[in-house]
mmCIF file of C-alpha atoms in Angstrom:
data_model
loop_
_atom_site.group_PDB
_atom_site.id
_atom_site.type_symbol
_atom_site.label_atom_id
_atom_site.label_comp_id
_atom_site.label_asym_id
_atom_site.label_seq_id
_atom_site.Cartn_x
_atom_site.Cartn_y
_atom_site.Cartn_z
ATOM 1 C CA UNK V 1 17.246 -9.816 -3.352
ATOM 2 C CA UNK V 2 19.071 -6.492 -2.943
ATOM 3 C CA UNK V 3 17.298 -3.508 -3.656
ATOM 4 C CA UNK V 4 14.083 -5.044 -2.905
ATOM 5 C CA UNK V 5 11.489 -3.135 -0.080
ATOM 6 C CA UNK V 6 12.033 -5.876 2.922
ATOM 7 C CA UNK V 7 8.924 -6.074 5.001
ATOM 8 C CA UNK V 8 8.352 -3.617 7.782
ATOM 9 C CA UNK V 9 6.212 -2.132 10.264
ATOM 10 C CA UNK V 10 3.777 -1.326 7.325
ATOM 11 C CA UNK V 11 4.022 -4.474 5.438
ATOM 12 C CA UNK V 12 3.254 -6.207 9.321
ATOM 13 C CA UNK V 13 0.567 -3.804 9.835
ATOM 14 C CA UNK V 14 -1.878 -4.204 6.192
ATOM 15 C CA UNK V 15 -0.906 -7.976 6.747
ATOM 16 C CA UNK V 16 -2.111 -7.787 10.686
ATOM 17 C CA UNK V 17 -5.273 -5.601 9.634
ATOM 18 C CA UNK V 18 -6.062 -8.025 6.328
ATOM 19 C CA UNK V 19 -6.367 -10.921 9.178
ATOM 20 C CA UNK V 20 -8.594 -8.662 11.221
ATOM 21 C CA UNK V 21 -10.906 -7.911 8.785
ATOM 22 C CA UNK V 22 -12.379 -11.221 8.947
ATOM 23 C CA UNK V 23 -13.200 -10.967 5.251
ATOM 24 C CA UNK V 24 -14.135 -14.441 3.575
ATOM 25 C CA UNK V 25 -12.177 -16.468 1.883
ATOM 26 C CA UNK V 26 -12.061 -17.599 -1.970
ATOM 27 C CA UNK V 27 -12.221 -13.645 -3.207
ATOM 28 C CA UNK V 28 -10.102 -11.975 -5.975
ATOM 29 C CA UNK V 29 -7.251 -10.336 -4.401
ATOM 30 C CA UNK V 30 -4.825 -7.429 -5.834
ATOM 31 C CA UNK V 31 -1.919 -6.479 -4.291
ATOM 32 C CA UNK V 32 -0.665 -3.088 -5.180
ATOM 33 C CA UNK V 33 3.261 -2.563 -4.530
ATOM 34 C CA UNK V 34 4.146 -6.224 -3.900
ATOM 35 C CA UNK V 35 7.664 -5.649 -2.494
ATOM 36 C CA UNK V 36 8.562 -9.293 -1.610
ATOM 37 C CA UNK V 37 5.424 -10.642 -1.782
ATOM 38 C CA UNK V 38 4.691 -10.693 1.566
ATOM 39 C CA UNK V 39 0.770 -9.495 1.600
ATOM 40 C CA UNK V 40 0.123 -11.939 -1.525
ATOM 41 C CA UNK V 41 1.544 -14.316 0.137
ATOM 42 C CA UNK V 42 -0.723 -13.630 3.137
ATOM 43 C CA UNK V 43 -4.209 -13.109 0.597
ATOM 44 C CA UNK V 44 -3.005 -16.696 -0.906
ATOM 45 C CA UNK V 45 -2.439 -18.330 2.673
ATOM 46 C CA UNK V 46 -6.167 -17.284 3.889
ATOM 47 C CA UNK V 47 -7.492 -18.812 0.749
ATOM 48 C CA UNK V 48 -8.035 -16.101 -1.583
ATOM 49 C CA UNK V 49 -9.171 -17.652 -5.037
ATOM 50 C CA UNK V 50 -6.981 -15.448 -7.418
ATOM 51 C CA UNK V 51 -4.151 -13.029 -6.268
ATOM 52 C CA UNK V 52 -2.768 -10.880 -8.635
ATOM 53 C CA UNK V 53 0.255 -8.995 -7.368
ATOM 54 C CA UNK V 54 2.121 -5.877 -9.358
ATOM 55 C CA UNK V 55 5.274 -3.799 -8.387
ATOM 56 C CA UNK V 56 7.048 -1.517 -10.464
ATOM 57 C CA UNK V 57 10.255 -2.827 -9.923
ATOM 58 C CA UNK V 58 11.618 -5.703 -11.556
ATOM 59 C CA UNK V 59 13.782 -7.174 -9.144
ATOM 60 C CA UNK V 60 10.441 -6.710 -6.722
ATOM 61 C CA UNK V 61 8.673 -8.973 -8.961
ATOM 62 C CA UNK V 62 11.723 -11.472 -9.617
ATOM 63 C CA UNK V 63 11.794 -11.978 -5.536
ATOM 64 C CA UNK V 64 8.050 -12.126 -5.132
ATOM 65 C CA UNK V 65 7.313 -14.832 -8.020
ATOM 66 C CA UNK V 66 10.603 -16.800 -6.241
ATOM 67 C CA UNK V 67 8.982 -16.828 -3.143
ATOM 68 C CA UNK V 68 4.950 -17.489 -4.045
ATOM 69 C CA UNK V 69 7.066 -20.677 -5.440
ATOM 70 C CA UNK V 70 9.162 -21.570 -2.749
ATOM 71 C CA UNK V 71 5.692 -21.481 -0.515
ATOM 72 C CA UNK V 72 3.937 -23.340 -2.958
ATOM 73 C CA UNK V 73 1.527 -20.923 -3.664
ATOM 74 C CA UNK V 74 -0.466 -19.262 -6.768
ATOM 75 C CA UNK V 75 -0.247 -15.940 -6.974
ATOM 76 C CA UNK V 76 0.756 -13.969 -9.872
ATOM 77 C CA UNK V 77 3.191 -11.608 -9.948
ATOM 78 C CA UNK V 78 3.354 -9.059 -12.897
ATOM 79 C CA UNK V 79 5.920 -5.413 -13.352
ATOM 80 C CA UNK V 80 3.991 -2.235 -14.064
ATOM 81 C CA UNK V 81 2.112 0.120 -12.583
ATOM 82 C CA UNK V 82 -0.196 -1.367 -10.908
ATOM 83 C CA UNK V 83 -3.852 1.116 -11.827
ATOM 84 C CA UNK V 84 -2.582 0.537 -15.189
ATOM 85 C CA UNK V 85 -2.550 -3.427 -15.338
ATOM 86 C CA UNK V 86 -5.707 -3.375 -13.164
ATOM 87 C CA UNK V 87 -7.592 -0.952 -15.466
ATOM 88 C CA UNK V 88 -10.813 -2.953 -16.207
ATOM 89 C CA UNK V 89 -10.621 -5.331 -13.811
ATOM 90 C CA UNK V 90 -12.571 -5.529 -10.417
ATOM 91 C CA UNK V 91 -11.420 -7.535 -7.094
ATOM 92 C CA UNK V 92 -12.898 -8.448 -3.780
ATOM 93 C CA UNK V 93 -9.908 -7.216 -1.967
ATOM 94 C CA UNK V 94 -7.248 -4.582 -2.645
ATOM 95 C CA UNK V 95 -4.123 -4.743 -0.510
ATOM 96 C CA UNK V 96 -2.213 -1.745 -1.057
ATOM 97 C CA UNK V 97 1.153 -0.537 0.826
ATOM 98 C CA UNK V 98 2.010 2.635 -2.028
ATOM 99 C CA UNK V 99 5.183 4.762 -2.046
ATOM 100 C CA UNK V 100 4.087 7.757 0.580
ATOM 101 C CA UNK V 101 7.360 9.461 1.976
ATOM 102 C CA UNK V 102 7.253 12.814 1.684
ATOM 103 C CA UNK V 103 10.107 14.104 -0.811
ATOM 104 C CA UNK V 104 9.739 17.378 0.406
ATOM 105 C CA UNK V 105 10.881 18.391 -2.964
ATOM 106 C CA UNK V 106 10.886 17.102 -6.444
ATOM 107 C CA UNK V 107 12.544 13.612 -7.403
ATOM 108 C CA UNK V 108 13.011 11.452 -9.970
ATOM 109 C CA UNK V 109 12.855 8.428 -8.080
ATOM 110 C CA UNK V 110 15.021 5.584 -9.397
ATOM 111 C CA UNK V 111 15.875 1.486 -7.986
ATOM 112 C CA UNK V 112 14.991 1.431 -4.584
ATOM 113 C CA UNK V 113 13.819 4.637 -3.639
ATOM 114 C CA UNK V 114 10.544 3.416 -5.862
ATOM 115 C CA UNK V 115 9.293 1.829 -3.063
ATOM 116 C CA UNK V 116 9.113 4.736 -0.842
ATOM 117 C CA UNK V 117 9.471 7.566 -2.780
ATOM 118 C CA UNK V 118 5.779 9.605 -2.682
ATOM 119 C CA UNK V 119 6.240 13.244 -4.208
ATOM 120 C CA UNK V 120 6.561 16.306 -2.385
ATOM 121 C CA UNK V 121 3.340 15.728 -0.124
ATOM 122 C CA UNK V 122 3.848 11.605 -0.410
ATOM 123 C CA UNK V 123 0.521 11.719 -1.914
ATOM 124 C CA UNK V 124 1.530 10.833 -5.408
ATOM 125 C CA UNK V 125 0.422 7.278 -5.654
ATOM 126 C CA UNK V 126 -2.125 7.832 -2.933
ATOM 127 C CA UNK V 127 -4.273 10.136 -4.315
ATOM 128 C CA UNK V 128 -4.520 8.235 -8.091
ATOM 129 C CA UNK V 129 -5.194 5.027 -5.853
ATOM 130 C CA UNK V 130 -8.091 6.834 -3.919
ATOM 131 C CA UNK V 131 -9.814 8.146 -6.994
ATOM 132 C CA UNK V 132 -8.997 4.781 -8.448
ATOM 133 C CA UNK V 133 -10.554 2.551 -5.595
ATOM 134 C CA UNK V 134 -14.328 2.436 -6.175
ATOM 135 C CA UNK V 135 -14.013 0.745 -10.005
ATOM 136 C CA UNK V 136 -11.126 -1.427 -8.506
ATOM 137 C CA UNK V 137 -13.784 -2.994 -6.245
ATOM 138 C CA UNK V 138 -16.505 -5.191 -6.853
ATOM 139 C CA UNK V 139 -19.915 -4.296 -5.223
ATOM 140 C CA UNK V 140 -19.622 -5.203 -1.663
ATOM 141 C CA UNK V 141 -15.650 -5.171 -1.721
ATOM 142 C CA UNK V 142 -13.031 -3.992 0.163
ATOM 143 C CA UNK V 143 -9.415 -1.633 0.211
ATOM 144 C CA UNK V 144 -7.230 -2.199 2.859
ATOM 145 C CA UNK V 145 -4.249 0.683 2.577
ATOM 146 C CA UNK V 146 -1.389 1.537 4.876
ATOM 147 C CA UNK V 147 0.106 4.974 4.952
ATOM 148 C CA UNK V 148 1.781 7.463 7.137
ATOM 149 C CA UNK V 149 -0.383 9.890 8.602
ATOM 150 C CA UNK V 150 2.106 12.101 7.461
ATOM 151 C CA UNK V 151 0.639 12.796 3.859
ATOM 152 C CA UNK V 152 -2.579 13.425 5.355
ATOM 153 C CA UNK V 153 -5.222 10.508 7.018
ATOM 154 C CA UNK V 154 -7.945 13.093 6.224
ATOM 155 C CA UNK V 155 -7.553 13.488 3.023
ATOM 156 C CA UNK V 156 -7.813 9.539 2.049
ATOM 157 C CA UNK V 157 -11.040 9.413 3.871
ATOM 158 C CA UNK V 158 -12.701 12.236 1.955
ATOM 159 C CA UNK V 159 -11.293 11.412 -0.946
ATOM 160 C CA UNK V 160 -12.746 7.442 -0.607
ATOM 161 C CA UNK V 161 -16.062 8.738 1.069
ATOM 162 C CA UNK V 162 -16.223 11.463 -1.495
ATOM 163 C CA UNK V 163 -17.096 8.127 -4.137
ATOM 164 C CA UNK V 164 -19.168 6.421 -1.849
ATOM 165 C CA UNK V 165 -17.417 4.626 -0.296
ATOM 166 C CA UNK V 166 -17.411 3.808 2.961
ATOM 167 C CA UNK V 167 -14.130 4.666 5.057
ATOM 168 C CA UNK V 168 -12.587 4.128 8.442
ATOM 169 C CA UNK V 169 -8.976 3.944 9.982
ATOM 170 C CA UNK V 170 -9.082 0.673 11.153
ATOM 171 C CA UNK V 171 -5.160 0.108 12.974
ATOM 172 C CA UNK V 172 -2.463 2.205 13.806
ATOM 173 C CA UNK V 173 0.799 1.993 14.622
ATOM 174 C CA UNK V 174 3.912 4.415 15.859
ATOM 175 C CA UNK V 175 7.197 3.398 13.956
ATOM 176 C CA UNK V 176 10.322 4.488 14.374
ATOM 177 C CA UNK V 177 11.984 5.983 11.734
ATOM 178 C CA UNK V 178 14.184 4.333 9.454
ATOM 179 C CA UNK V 179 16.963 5.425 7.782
ATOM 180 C CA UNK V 180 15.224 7.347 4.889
ATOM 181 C CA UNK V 181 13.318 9.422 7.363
ATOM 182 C CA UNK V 182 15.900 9.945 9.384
ATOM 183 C CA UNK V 183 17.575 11.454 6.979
ATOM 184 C CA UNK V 184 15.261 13.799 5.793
ATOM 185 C CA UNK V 185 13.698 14.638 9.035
ATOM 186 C CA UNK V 186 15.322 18.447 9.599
ATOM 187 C CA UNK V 187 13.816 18.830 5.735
ATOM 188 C CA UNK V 188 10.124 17.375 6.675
ATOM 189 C CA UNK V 189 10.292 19.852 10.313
ATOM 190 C CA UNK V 190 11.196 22.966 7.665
ATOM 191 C CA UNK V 191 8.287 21.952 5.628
ATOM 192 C CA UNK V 192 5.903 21.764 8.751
ATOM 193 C CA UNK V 193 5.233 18.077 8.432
ATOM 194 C CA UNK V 194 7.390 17.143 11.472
ATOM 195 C CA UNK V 195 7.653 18.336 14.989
ATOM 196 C CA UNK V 196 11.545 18.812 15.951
ATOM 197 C CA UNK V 197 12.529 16.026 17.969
ATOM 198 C CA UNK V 198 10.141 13.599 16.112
ATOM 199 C CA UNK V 199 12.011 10.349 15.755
ATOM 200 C CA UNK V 200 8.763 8.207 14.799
ATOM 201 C CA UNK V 201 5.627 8.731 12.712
ATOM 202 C CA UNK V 202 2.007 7.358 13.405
ATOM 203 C CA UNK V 203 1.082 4.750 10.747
ATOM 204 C CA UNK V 204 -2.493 4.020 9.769
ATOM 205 C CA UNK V 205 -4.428 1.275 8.099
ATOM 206 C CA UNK V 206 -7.541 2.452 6.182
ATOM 207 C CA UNK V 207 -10.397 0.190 5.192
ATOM 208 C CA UNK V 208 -12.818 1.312 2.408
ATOM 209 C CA UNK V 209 -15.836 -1.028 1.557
ATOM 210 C CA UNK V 210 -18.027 -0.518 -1.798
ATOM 211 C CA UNK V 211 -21.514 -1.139 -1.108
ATOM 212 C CA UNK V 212 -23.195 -4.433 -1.909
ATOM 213 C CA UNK V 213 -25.926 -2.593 -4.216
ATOM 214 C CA UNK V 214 -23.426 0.072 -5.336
ATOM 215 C CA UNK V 215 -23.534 -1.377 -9.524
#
């Protein structure tokens, strides 16, 4: 549908890392900024038991529920954000590809930009989801996130070790840039997160695991 995030290099990258983690099958699986439906579609392939997937956006969540039933598959789809609907609830897995694109300054994101749009430091959504990610998990489960290492690698791990967690990049990837970094690339070298001349960024899968015993 137009005006929905299309997979990318980061959707192919959580989805490549989710099949490297090995993790077994028949968990509870939330999938945080759903886009298509493309991740939850991947959870529900490798025999997840539940996947509960959540995007802001309602034509995200039209597309997403129209293809987990063209596949065949059973994974629900709900609009809202997604700590929000999640509040209360543990899972065995959390897939999340947030909004992290450096705005370099303040916007009101709106339709499509949603989807990419992470505040001034593109740590918006990231940081809520790291102090989020420990009662999101059950004991002994895991976060798989994709960002840029733009909005700051270092600063996901503390912030995940810094409740216990244990945290690791476990992929990365360069990408070229698309069309909304592109066109905010001279703003992103002014504000010292870009080298001039940069015409790709460094993407990064992190994987945080609550202990077993954590309770």
């Amino acid at each position: 549908m137009p005006g929905v995030y299309r997979p990318q290099g980061d959707t192919r990258l959580l989805c490549a890392a989710f099949h490297d983690a090995n993790l077994p099958p028949g968990g509870t699986v939330l999938d945080i900024g759903t886009g298509t439906g493309a991740v939850a579609l991947t959870a529900a392939r490798a025999g997840a038991a539940s996947v509960t997937a959540v995007d802001i956006a309602r034509r995200a969540v039209v597309t997403a529920r129209a293809n987990a039933w063209l596949s065949g598959l059973n994974v629900e789809v709900r609009q809202g954000d997604a700590l929000t609907i999640a509040a209360g609830r543990r899972f065995d897995i959390v897939l999340a590809n947030p909004p992290y694109v450096p705005s370099v300054v303040d916007v009101d994101a709106r339709g499509p930009a949603r989807a990419w749009e992470g505040g001034c430091d593109g740590r918006a959504v990231l940081d809520r989801l790291c102090a989020a990610a420990r009662d999101l998990l059950t004991p002994g489960g895991t976060l798989l996130m994709v960002h840029s290492a733009l909005c700051g690698t270092e600063e996901s791990l503390i912030a995940l070790r810094g409740l216990g967690l244990k945290a690791a990049v476990v992929s990365r990837a360069r990408e070229p840039f698309g069309p909304v970094m592109r066109g905010r690339a001279d703003a992103l070298v002014r504000a010292g997160l870009l080298e001039p001349g940069d015409t790709d960024e460094e993407l990064v899968v992190i994987r945080a695991d609550r202990a077993i015993t954590d309770h």
